[in-house]
Structures are given as C-alpha cells and as structure tokens.
C-alpha cells in the first residue's frame, strides 16, 4: 500500500467551521449600518456571540419586546389621563376650553397610535423569534422605522398633555403664576427633547480625558 499522509492536526480541522461562522457574522453585521437603538441592540447581540445563531438573536428580540412592553404600558397610562380630561371638559364653555379639549383629543389619539404600534411590534418580535438570523435582522431592519414611530407618538402625547396642563393653568391661575408655569414647561420640554436626541438618537462618541482614547458606537 502507498504511504498514507499524516492526519491533519486538530486545529486545521476546526479552522474551516470557525472561519465560516466568522464570515457569516461579518456578513450579518454589514447589514446593520445605522445607529438607532434597534441597530445597536442587534449589533451587540451579534458581537456577543462567536457563532450567529437563532439563539444569539433571541436575547436582542427579548430586549426589544421588553422595551415595547414598557412603551405600551406608558402609552396606556398617558392615554387614560387624557381620556379622563376629555370626560371632564367634554362641554367647553369658551374658546380656551375648546382649545384644551382639542389638545386632549389629539394627545389621546397619539397615545393610541403608540399603543397600537407597540402591540404590532411585540407581535412581530414574538413571531420571528425562532427564524434564521438573516431573516430576523433583515425583517427587523425593514420595519424599524415603524417600531421607532412608537417612541415618537409617545413623546407627542406627553408634550400635548403638558400643553393641556398649561392651558388649564392659564385659565385657573393668576397671570404671573401661569406665566411661570409656561416658561418652566417650555424650557423643560426643550431640555428633555435635546437630551433624547443627544443620548438616544445621535451617534455616541466618547473621549477619555486621561488616556485620550476615543470610543464610538
């Protein structure tokens, strides 16, 4: 018999599947190009696993489910408050109270939009939990702006609720006190919107003052 070649070392045998897993991971990561919190959650799930599998993305979907569950409950709470205001002021007596009723109605609608979108998102995330990673990532990214709209509707509902409270204060308090409330509400709303944009929406770039190292996400 001709001499047989020596068996390949164990490292060589294991290199091929490991390379395929790394290549698949890189391919999936290249699909995620934006910096929304949905993209970041998916990217972190990929980076935390050596081999991208359905189980690896289940944690990301669970986080998104938890997030939209909180949005659903918060939208329900603010919607109930606005509906209570509608019941109280359903027979306006002057122009100011008509404006108040309109703002409450509009805020209630935005809260309902948030609830419906959050419900749709939770149903979708539960439905794709056991699909292939490629299907999960492409599907979530395809509809991510619908999912992000749930946040926006909730913010609009809160801002309209604050506006309704200011209209009520304007009719019930002396002009000096109501003006103070208007200024505090306006400044607080601007600061919170800026904080949301800076912390959640904008690309995160940190520089360590001691070492000069730069971190980006």
Short mmCIF file of N, CA, C and O in Angstrom, two decimals, residues 25 28-29 32 37-64 133 136-137 217:
data_model
loop_
_atom_site.label_atom_id
_atom_site.label_comp_id
_atom_site.label_asym_id
_atom_site.label_seq_id
_atom_site.Cartn_x
_atom_site.Cartn_y
_atom_site.Cartn_z
N UNK A 25 -20.96 35.93 10.44
CA UNK A 25 -21.13 37.01 11.40
C UNK A 25 -20.81 38.36 10.77
O UNK A 25 -21.53 39.35 10.97
N UNK A 28 -23.65 39.39 8.36
CA UNK A 28 -24.82 39.90 9.07
C UNK A 28 -24.55 41.28 9.65
O UNK A 28 -25.42 42.16 9.63
N UNK A 29 -23.34 41.48 10.19
CA UNK A 29 -23.01 42.78 10.77
C UNK A 29 -23.00 43.88 9.72
O UNK A 29 -23.34 45.04 10.01
N UNK A 32 -26.18 45.89 9.18
CA UNK A 32 -26.56 46.88 10.19
C UNK A 32 -25.66 48.09 10.02
O UNK A 32 -24.50 48.09 10.44
N UNK A 37 -31.26 52.78 18.22
CA UNK A 37 -31.09 51.82 19.30
C UNK A 37 -31.44 50.41 18.86
O UNK A 37 -30.90 49.43 19.40
N UNK A 38 -32.30 50.26 17.85
CA UNK A 38 -32.62 48.93 17.33
C UNK A 38 -31.39 48.33 16.65
O UNK A 38 -31.06 47.16 16.87
N UNK A 39 -30.69 49.14 15.84
CA UNK A 39 -29.47 48.66 15.20
C UNK A 39 -28.42 48.28 16.24
O UNK A 39 -27.73 47.26 16.11
N UNK A 40 -28.29 49.09 17.28
CA UNK A 40 -27.28 48.83 18.30
C UNK A 40 -27.58 47.55 19.06
O UNK A 40 -26.68 46.75 19.34
N UNK A 41 -28.84 47.31 19.38
CA UNK A 41 -29.21 46.08 20.09
C UNK A 41 -28.89 44.86 19.24
O UNK A 41 -28.35 43.86 19.74
N UNK A 42 -29.21 44.91 17.95
CA UNK A 42 -28.91 43.78 17.07
C UNK A 42 -27.40 43.59 16.92
O UNK A 42 -26.90 42.45 16.95
N UNK A 43 -26.66 44.68 16.75
CA UNK A 43 -25.21 44.58 16.58
C UNK A 43 -24.54 44.02 17.83
O UNK A 43 -23.63 43.19 17.76
N UNK A 44 -24.99 44.47 19.00
CA UNK A 44 -24.41 43.95 20.24
C UNK A 44 -24.68 42.46 20.40
O UNK A 44 -23.83 41.72 20.92
N UNK A 45 -25.85 42.01 19.98
CA UNK A 45 -26.16 40.58 20.07
C UNK A 45 -25.23 39.77 19.16
O UNK A 45 -24.79 38.67 19.54
N UNK A 46 -24.93 40.30 17.99
CA UNK A 46 -24.01 39.60 17.09
C UNK A 46 -22.59 39.59 17.65
O UNK A 46 -21.90 38.56 17.61
N UNK A 47 -22.14 40.73 18.18
CA UNK A 47 -20.78 40.80 18.68
C UNK A 47 -20.57 39.96 19.93
O UNK A 47 -19.45 39.53 20.22
N UNK A 48 -21.64 39.71 20.67
CA UNK A 48 -21.52 38.93 21.90
C UNK A 48 -21.45 37.43 21.65
O UNK A 48 -21.17 36.66 22.58
N UNK A 49 -21.72 36.99 20.43
CA UNK A 49 -21.72 35.56 20.13
C UNK A 49 -20.68 35.26 19.07
O UNK A 49 -20.53 36.01 18.10
N UNK A 50 -19.94 34.16 19.24
CA UNK A 50 -18.94 33.76 18.25
C UNK A 50 -19.60 33.22 16.99
O UNK A 50 -19.11 33.42 15.88
N UNK A 51 -20.73 32.53 17.15
CA UNK A 51 -21.43 31.94 16.01
C UNK A 51 -22.85 32.48 15.98
O UNK A 51 -23.64 32.21 16.89
N UNK A 52 -23.20 33.30 14.98
CA UNK A 52 -24.55 33.89 14.94
C UNK A 52 -25.62 32.84 14.68
O UNK A 52 -25.71 32.28 13.60
N UNK A 53 -26.40 32.54 15.68
CA UNK A 53 -27.48 31.58 15.56
C UNK A 53 -28.78 32.23 15.98
O UNK A 53 -28.82 33.38 16.42
N UNK A 54 -29.86 31.46 15.84
CA UNK A 54 -31.17 31.97 16.26
C UNK A 54 -31.16 32.30 17.74
O UNK A 54 -31.74 33.30 18.18
N UNK A 55 -30.49 31.46 18.54
CA UNK A 55 -30.43 31.69 19.99
C UNK A 55 -29.71 32.99 20.30
O UNK A 55 -30.07 33.72 21.23
N UNK A 56 -28.68 33.31 19.50
CA UNK A 56 -27.90 34.53 19.76
C UNK A 56 -28.75 35.78 19.62
O UNK A 56 -28.54 36.77 20.32
N UNK A 57 -29.73 35.78 18.71
CA UNK A 57 -30.57 36.95 18.49
C UNK A 57 -31.83 36.95 19.34
O UNK A 57 -32.55 37.95 19.37
N UNK A 58 -32.08 35.85 20.03
CA UNK A 58 -33.26 35.80 20.90
C UNK A 58 -33.16 36.83 22.02
O UNK A 58 -34.15 37.47 22.39
N UNK A 59 -31.94 37.01 22.56
CA UNK A 59 -31.75 38.00 23.62
C UNK A 59 -32.05 39.41 23.12
O UNK A 59 -32.65 40.22 23.83
N UNK A 60 -31.65 39.71 21.87
CA UNK A 60 -31.95 41.02 21.30
C UNK A 60 -33.45 41.22 21.14
O UNK A 60 -33.99 42.29 21.44
N UNK A 61 -34.15 40.19 20.65
CA UNK A 61 -35.60 40.30 20.49
C UNK A 61 -36.29 40.43 21.84
O UNK A 61 -37.29 41.15 21.97
N UNK A 62 -35.77 39.75 22.86
CA UNK A 62 -36.35 39.88 24.21
C UNK A 62 -36.20 41.31 24.73
O UNK A 62 -37.11 41.84 25.38
N UNK A 63 -35.05 41.93 24.45
CA UNK A 63 -34.86 43.32 24.87
C UNK A 63 -35.84 44.25 24.15
O UNK A 63 -36.41 45.16 24.77
N UNK A 64 -36.03 44.03 22.87
CA UNK A 64 -36.98 44.85 22.11
C UNK A 64 -38.42 44.62 22.59
O UNK A 64 -39.22 45.55 22.65
N UNK A 133 -31.14 33.79 11.65
CA UNK A 133 -30.62 35.13 11.96
C UNK A 133 -30.75 36.11 10.80
O UNK A 133 -31.05 37.29 11.01
N UNK A 136 -34.27 37.36 10.71
CA UNK A 136 -34.56 38.24 11.85
C UNK A 136 -33.99 39.64 11.60
O UNK A 136 -34.70 40.65 11.74
N UNK A 137 -32.73 39.71 11.22
CA UNK A 137 -32.07 41.01 11.05
C UNK A 137 -32.69 41.79 9.90
O UNK A 137 -33.03 42.97 10.03
N UNK A 217 -19.81 54.39 18.87
CA UNK A 217 -20.83 53.36 18.68
C UNK A 217 -21.88 53.94 17.76
O UNK A 217 -22.41 55.00 18.01
#
